[in-house]
Tab-separated table of C-alpha atoms and ligand atoms in Angstrom:
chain	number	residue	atom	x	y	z
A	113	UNK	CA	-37.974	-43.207	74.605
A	114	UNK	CA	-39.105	-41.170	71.049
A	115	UNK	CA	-41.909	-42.756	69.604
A	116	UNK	CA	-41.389	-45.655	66.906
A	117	UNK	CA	-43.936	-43.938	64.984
A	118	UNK	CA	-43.237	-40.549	65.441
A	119	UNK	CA	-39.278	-40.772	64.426
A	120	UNK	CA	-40.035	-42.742	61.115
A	121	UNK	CA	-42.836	-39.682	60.207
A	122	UNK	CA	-40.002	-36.980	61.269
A	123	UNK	CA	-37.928	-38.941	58.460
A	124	UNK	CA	-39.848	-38.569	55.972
A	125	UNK	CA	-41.438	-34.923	56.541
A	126	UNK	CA	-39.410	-33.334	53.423
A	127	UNK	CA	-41.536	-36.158	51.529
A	128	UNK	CA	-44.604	-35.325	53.167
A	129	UNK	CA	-44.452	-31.326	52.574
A	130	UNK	CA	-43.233	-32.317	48.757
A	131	UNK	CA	-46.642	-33.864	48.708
A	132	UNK	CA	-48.690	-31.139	49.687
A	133	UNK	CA	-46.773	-28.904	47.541
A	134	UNK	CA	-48.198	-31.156	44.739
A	135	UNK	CA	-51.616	-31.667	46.071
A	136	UNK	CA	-51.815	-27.891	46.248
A	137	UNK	CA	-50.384	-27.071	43.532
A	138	UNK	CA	-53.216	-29.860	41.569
A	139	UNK	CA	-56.374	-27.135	41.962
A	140	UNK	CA	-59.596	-28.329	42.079
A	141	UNK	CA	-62.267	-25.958	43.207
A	142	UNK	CA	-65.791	-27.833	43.362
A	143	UNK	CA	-67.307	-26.129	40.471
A	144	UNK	CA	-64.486	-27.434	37.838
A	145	UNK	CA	-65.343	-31.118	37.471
A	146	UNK	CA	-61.915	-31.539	35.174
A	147	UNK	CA	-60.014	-30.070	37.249
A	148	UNK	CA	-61.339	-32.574	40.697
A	149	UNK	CA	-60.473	-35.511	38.060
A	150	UNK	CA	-57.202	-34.276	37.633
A	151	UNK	CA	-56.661	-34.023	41.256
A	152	UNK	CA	-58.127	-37.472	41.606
A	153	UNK	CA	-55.460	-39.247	39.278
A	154	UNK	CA	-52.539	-37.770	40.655
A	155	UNK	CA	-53.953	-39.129	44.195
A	156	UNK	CA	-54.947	-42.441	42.447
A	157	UNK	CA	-50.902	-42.612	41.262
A	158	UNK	CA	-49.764	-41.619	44.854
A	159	UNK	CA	-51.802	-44.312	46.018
A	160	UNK	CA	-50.697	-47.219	43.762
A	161	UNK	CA	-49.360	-49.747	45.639
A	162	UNK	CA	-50.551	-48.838	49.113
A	163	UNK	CA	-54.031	-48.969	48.295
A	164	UNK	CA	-57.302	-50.538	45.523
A	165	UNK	CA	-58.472	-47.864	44.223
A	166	UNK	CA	-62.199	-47.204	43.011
A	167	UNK	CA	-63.643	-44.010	41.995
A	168	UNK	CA	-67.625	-43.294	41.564
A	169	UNK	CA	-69.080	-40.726	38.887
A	170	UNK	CA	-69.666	-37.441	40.968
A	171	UNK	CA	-72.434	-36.419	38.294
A	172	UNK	CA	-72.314	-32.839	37.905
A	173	UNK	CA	-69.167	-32.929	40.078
A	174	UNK	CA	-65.719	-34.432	39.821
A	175	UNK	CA	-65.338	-38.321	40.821
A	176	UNK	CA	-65.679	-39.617	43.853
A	177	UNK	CA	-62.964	-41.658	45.176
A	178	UNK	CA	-62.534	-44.928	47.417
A	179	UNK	CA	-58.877	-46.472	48.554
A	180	UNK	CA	-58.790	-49.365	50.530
A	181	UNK	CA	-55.226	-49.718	51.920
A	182	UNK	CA	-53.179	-52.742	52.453
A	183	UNK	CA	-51.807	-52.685	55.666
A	184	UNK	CA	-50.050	-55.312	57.928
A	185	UNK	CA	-52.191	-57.495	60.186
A	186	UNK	CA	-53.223	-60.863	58.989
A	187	UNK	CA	-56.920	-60.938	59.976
A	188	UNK	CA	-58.913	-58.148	59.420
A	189	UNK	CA	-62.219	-57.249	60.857
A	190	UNK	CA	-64.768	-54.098	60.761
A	191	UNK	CA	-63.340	-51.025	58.653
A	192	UNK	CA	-62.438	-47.866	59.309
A	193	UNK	CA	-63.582	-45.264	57.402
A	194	UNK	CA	-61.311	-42.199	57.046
A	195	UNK	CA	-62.931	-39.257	55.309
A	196	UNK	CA	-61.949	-36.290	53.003
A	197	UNK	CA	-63.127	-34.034	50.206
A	198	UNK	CA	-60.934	-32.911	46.883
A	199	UNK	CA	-62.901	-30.064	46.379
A	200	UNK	CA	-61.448	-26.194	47.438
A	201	UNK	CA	-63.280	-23.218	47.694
A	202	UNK	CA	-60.414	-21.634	45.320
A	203	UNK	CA	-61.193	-21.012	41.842
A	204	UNK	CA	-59.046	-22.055	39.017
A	205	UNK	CA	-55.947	-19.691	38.792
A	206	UNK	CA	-56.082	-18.945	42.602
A	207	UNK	CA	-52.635	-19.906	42.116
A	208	UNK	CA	-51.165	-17.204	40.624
A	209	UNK	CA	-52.181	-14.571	43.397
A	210	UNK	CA	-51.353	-17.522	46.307
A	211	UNK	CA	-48.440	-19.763	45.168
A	212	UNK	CA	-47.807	-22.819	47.191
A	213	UNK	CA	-44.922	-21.290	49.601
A	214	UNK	CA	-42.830	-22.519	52.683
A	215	UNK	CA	-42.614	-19.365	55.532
A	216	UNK	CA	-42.552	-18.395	58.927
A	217	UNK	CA	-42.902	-21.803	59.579
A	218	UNK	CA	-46.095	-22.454	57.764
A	219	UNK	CA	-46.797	-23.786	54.404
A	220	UNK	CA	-49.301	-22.003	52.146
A	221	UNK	CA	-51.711	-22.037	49.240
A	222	UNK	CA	-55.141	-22.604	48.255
A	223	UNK	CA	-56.244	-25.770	50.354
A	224	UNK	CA	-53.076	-26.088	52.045
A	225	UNK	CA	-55.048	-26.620	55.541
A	226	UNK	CA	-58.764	-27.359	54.150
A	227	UNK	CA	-57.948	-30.143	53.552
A	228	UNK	CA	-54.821	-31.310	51.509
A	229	UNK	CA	-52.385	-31.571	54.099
A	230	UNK	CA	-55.588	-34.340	55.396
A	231	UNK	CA	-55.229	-36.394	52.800
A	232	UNK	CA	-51.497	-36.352	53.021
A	233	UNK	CA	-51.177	-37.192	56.627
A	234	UNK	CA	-53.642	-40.496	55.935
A	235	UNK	CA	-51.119	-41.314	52.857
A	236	UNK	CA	-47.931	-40.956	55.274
A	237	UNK	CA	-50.144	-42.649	58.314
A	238	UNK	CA	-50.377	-45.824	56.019
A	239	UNK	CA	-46.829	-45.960	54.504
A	240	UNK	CA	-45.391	-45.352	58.194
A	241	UNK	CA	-47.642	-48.716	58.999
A	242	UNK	CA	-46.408	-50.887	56.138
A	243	UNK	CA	-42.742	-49.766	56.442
A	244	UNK	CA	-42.944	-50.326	60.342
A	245	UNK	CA	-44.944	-53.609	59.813
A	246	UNK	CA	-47.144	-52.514	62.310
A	247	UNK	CA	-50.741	-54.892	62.501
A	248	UNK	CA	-53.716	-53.291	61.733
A	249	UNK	CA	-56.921	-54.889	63.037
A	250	UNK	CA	-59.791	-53.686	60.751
A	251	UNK	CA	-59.854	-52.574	56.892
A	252	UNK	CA	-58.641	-49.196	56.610
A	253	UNK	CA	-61.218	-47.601	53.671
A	254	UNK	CA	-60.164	-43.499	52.371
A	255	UNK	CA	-63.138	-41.979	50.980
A	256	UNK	CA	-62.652	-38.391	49.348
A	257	UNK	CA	-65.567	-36.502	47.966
A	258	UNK	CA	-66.058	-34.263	45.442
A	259	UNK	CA	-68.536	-31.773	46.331
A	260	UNK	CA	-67.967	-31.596	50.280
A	261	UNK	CA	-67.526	-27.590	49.842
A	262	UNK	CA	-71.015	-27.033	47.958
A	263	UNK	CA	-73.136	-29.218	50.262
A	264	UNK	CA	-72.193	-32.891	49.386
A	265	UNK	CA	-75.472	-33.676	47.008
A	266	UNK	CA	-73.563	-36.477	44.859
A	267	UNK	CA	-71.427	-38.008	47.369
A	268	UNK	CA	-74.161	-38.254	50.696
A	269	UNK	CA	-75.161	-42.012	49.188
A	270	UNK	CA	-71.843	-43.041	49.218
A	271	UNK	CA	-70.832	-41.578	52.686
A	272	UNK	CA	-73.267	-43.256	53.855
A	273	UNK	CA	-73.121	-46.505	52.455
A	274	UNK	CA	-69.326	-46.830	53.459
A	275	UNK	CA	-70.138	-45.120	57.275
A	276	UNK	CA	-72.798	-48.018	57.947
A	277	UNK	CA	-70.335	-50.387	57.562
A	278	UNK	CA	-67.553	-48.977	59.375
A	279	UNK	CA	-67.033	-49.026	63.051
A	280	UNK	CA	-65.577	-45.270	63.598
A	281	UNK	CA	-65.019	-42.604	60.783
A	282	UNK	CA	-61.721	-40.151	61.224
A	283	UNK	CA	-62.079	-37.494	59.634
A	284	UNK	CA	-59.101	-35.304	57.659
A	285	UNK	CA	-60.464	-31.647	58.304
A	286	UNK	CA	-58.452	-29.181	59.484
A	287	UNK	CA	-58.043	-29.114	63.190
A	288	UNK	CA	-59.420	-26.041	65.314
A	289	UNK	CA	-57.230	-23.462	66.006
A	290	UNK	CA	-54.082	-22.944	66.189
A	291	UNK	CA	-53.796	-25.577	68.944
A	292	UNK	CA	-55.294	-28.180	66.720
A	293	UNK	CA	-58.431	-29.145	68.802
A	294	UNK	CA	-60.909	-32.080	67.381
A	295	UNK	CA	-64.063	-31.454	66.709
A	296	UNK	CA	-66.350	-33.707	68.190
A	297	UNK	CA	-69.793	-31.913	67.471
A	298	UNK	CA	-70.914	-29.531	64.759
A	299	UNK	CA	-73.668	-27.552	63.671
A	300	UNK	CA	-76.236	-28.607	61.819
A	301	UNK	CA	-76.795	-26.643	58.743
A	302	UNK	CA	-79.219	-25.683	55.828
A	303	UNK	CA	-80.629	-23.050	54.087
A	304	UNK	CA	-83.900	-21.508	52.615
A	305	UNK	CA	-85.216	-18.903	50.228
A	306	UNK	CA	-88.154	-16.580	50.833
A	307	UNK	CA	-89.275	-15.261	47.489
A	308	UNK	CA	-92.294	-12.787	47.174
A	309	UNK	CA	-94.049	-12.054	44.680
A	310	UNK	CA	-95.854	-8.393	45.275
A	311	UNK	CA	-97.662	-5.958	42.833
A	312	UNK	CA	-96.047	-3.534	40.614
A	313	UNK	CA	-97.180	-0.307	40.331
A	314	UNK	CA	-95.750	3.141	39.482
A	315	UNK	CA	-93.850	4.725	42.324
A	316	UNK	CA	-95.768	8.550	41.702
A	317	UNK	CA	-98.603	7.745	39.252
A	318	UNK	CA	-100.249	4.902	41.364
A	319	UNK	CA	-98.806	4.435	44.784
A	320	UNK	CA	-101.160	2.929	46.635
A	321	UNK	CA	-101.794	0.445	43.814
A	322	UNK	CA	-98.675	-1.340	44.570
A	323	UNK	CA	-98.132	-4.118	46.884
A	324	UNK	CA	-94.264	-4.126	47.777
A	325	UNK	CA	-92.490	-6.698	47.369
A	326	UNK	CA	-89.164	-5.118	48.861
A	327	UNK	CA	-91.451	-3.974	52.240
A	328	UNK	CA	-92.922	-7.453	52.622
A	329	UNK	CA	-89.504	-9.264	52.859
A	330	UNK	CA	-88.101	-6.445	55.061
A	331	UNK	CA	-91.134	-7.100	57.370
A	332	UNK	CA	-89.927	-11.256	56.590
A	333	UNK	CA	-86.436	-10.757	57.370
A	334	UNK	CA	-87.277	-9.313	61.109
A	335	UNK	CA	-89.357	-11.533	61.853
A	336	UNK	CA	-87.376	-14.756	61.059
A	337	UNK	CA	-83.929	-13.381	62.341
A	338	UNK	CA	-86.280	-13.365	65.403
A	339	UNK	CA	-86.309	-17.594	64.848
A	340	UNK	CA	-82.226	-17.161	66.234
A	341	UNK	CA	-81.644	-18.732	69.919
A	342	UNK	CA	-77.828	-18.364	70.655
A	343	UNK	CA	-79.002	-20.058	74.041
A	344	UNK	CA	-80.071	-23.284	72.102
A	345	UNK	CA	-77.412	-22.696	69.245
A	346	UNK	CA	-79.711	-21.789	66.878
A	347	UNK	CA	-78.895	-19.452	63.868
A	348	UNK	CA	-81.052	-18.060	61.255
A	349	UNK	CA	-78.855	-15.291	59.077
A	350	UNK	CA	-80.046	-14.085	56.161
A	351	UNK	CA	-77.957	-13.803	54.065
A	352	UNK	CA	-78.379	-12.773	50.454
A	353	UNK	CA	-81.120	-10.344	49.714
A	354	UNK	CA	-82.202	-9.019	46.177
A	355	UNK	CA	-85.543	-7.611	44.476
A	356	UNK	CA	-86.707	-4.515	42.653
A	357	UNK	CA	-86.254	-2.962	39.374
A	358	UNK	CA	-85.982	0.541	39.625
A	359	UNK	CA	-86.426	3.745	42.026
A	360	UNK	CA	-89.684	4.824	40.928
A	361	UNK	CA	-91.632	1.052	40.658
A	362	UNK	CA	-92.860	-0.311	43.681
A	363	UNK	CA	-91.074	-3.608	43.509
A	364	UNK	CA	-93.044	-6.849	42.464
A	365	UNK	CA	-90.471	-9.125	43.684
A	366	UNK	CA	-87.975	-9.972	46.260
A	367	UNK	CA	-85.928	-12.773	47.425
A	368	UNK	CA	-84.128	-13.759	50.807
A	369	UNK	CA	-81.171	-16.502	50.730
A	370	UNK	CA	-80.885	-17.546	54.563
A	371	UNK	CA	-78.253	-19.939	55.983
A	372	UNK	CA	-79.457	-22.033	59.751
A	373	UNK	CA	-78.001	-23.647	61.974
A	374	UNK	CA	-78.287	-25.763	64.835
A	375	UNK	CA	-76.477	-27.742	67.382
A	376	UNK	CA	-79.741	-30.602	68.241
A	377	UNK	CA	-81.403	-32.156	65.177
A	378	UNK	CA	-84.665	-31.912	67.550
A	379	UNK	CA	-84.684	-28.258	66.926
A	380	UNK	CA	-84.584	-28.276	62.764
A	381	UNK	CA	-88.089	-29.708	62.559
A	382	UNK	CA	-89.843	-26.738	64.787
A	383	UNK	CA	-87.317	-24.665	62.802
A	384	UNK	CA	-88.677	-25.641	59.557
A	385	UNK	CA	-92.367	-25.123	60.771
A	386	UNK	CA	-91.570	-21.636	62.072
A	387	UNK	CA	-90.288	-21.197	58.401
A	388	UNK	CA	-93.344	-22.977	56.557
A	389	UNK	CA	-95.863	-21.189	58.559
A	390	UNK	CA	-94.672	-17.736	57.528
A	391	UNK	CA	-97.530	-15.586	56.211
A	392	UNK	CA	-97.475	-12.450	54.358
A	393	UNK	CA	-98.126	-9.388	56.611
A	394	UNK	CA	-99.604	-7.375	53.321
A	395	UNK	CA	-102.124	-10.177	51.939
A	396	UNK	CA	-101.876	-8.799	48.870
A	397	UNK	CA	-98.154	-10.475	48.619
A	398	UNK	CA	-97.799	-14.107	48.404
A	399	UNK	CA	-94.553	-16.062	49.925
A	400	UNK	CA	-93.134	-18.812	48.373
A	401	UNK	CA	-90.421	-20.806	51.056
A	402	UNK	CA	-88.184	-23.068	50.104
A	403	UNK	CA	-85.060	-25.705	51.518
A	404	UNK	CA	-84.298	-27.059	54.974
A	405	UNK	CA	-81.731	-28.993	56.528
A	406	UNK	CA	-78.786	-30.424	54.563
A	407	UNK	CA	-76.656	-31.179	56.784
A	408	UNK	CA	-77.616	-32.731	59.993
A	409	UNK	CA	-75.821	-31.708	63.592
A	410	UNK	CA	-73.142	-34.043	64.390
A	411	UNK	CA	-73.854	-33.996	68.263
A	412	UNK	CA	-71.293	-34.959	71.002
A	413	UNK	CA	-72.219	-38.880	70.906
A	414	UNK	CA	-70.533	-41.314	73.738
A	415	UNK	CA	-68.998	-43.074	70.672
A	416	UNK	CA	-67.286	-39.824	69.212
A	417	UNK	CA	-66.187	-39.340	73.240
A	418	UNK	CA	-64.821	-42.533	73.487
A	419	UNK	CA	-62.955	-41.873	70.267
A	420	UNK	CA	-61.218	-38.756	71.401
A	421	UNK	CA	-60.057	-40.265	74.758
A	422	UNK	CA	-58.127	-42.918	72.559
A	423	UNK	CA	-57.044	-40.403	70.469
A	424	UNK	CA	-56.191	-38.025	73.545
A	425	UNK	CA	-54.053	-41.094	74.935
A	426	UNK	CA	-52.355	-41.831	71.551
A	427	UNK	CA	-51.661	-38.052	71.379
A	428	UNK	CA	-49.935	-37.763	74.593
A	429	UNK	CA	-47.649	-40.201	73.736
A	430	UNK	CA	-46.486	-37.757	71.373
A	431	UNK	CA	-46.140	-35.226	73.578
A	432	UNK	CA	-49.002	-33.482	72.674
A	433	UNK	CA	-52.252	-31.814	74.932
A	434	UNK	CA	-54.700	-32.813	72.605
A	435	UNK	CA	-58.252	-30.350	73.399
A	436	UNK	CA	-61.920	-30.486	71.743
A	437	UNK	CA	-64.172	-28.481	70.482
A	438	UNK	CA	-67.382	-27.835	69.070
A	439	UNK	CA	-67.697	-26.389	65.529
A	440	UNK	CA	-70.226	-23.507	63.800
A	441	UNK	CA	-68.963	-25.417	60.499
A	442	UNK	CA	-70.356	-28.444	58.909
A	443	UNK	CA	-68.382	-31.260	57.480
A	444	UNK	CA	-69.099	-34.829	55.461
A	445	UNK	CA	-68.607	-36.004	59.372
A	446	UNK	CA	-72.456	-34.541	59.907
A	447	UNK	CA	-73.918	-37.392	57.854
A	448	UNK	CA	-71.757	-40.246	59.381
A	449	UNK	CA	-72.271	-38.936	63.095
A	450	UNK	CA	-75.946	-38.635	62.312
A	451	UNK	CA	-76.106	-41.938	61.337
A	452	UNK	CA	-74.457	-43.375	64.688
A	453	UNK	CA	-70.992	-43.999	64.079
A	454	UNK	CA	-68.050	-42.573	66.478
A	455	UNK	CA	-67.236	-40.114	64.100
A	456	UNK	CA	-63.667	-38.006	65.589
A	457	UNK	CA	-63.185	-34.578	62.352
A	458	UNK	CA	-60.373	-32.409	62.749
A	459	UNK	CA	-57.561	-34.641	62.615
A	460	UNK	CA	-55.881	-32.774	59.788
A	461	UNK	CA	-53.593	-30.304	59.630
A	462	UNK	CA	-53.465	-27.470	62.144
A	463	UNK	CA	-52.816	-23.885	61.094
A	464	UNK	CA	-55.624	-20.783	60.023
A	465	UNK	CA	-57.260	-19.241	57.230
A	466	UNK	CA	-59.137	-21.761	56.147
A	467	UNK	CA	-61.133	-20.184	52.825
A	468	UNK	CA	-59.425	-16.874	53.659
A	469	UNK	CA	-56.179	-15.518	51.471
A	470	UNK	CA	-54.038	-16.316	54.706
A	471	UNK	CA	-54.868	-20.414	54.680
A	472	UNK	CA	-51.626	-21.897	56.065
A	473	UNK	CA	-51.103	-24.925	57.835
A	474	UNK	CA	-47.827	-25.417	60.858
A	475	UNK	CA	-44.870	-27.179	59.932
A	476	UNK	CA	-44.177	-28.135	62.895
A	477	UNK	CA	-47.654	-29.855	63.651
A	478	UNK	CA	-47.499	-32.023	60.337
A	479	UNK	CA	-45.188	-34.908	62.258
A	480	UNK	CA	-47.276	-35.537	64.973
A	481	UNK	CA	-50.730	-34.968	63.197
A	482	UNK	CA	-49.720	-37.939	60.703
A	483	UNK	CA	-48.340	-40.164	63.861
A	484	UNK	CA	-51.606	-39.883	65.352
A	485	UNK	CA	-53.791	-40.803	62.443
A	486	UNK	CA	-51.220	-43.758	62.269
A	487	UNK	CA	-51.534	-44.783	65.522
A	488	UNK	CA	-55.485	-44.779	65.785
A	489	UNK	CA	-55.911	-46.564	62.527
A	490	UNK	CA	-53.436	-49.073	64.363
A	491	UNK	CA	-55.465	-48.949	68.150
A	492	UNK	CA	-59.228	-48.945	66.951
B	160	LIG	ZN1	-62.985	-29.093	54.368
């Protein structure tokens, strides 16, 4: 028998890609706060009537927004909390070069896959509800930041606030792959800078008078990409480097922008002491380390497990082999999981490219991909 759900979504798929196409087609990279707000009124009118609507000053970012839905179900208890992000990595006019497009089976455009096509499927999910008069147990809450591509600084409070009192958090990131696999842990991520200050001193006048600063960080960098343990899923990559003014100076400064990672949040504090406890191997330098964590690992809980065996069931009853997998990546899903709530990311569209020229999410995934965030918000 085809599913209920799954026939009413196929129904109204030329409605769903027409929304994308506008979503896309709405830029809003994180760095153009006009632009997000734009972006967050045309969702705010999509949502009328389906949802109360609240948005939150995103201070030096766009706003912040929060849709509670009204679905079927006369007594409601506990919420949901699905989560999203307006932001893109795709500056203003990205457009132009990568138009919003229907081919080889795959839609495409800036943020097609990371994460528009998300926030579509949830919009579908709920209509598909309503129109089906299906129950719904719990509140259903949408939460979409604004900064969720340039480390979430304005929007962590309100994640949080809205994950403490929710019971599981879904979240709309792309899936992994090209199979669509959840993501059920993630790195852990943060970065640091290593600036050092040296001694300036001409290159053939007065050599030995210099201290460099260039050498010392070069000595730095070796030493810390020494801090990586692939065995423990710990990465230290440095990844910006800069200093120096000229050929013949012996360089009084230098800097090092490293990115880490790591899978256990029992391995960022030793991290950050290996990083503290750094000491110049001229003495005549000085070191000056900054940063740390921002994003804590969201590690494999039993709650996220027991969340992806529902949504494993749910998904076979679409016909679909529904896999997990760990990502390298974080997401707004690190603070929630790290807080103890079943958090399930990745149920968003499935396709490649993420941040890369080729971002494109599968037609023929979108159908099932919105049944099945319908059908948990309905099971949970
Ligand atoms: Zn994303």
């Amino acid at each position: 028998m085809p599913d209920g759900i799954l026939s009413y979504i196929r129904s109204r798929q030329p409605e769903i890609v027409a929304l994308i196409r506008k979503l896309v087609e709405s830029e809003s990279p994180s760095g153009d706060p006009a632009a997000v707000n734009r972006f967050v009124e045309l969702l705010a009118d999509e949502l009328a009537g389906l949802a109360r609507i609240r948005t939150f000053k995103g201070g030096r970012f766009g706003s912040h927004l929060r849709a509670e839905f009204t679905l079927p179900g006369r007594k409601k208890s506990g919420q949901l909390m699905a989560l999203g992000h307006s932001d893109t990595v795709w500056a203003m006019g990205t457009l132009r070069q990568m138009p919003f497009r229907e081919a080889a089976g795959r839609l495409w455009g800036p943020g097609v896959l990371d994460m528009k096509s998300g926030i579509a499927f949830l919009l579908f999910a709920a209509r598909a509800l309503r129109e089906l008069q299906i129950p719904v147990a719990r509140h259903v809450v949408l939460l979409l930041t604004s900064d969720e591509e340039v480390g979430s600084e304005s929007s962590r409070p309100l994640i949080e606030r809205e994950a403490r009192r929710s019971q599981a958090v879904l979240v709309l990131e792309p899936g992994q792959g090209l199979a669509g696999r959840l993501k059920t842990s993630r790195k852990g991520v943060g970065d640091y800078t290593i600036a050092v200050q040296g001694r300036a001193a001409h290159a053939g006048l007065d050599f030995t008078a210099g201290a460099s600063a260039i050498l010392e960080l070069a000595r730095q960098i070796e030493r810390i990409a020494g801090f990586t343990n692939l065995k423990r899923g710990i990465t230290v990559n440095p990844g910006v480097v800069s200093g120096g003014t000229r050929t013949n100076v012996v360089a009084a400064e230098a800097r090092a922008e490293i990115d880490i990672r790591v899978v256990r949040a029992k391995d960022a504090q030793p991290l950050d002491r290996k990083f503290r406890s750094l000491k110049p191997f001229d003495k005549r330098c000085t070191l000056a380390v900054t940063g740390g964590l921002n994003r804590p690992p969201m590690e494999r809980s039993a709650g996220t497990v027991k969340l992806l065996r529902t949504a494993q069931k749910l998904a076979a009853e679409l016909g679909v082999n529904l896999e997990e997998s760990a990502s390298g990546g974080g997401s707004d899903g690190n603070f929630t999981a790290a807080l103890g709530v079943p958090t399930l990311d990745g149920l968003g569209g499935v396709g490649e490219g993420a941040h890369a020229p080729h971002e494109s999410l599968l037609v023929n995934r979108i159908a099932d991909r919105t049944a099945l965030v319908a059908k948990l918000l309905a099971a949970l």
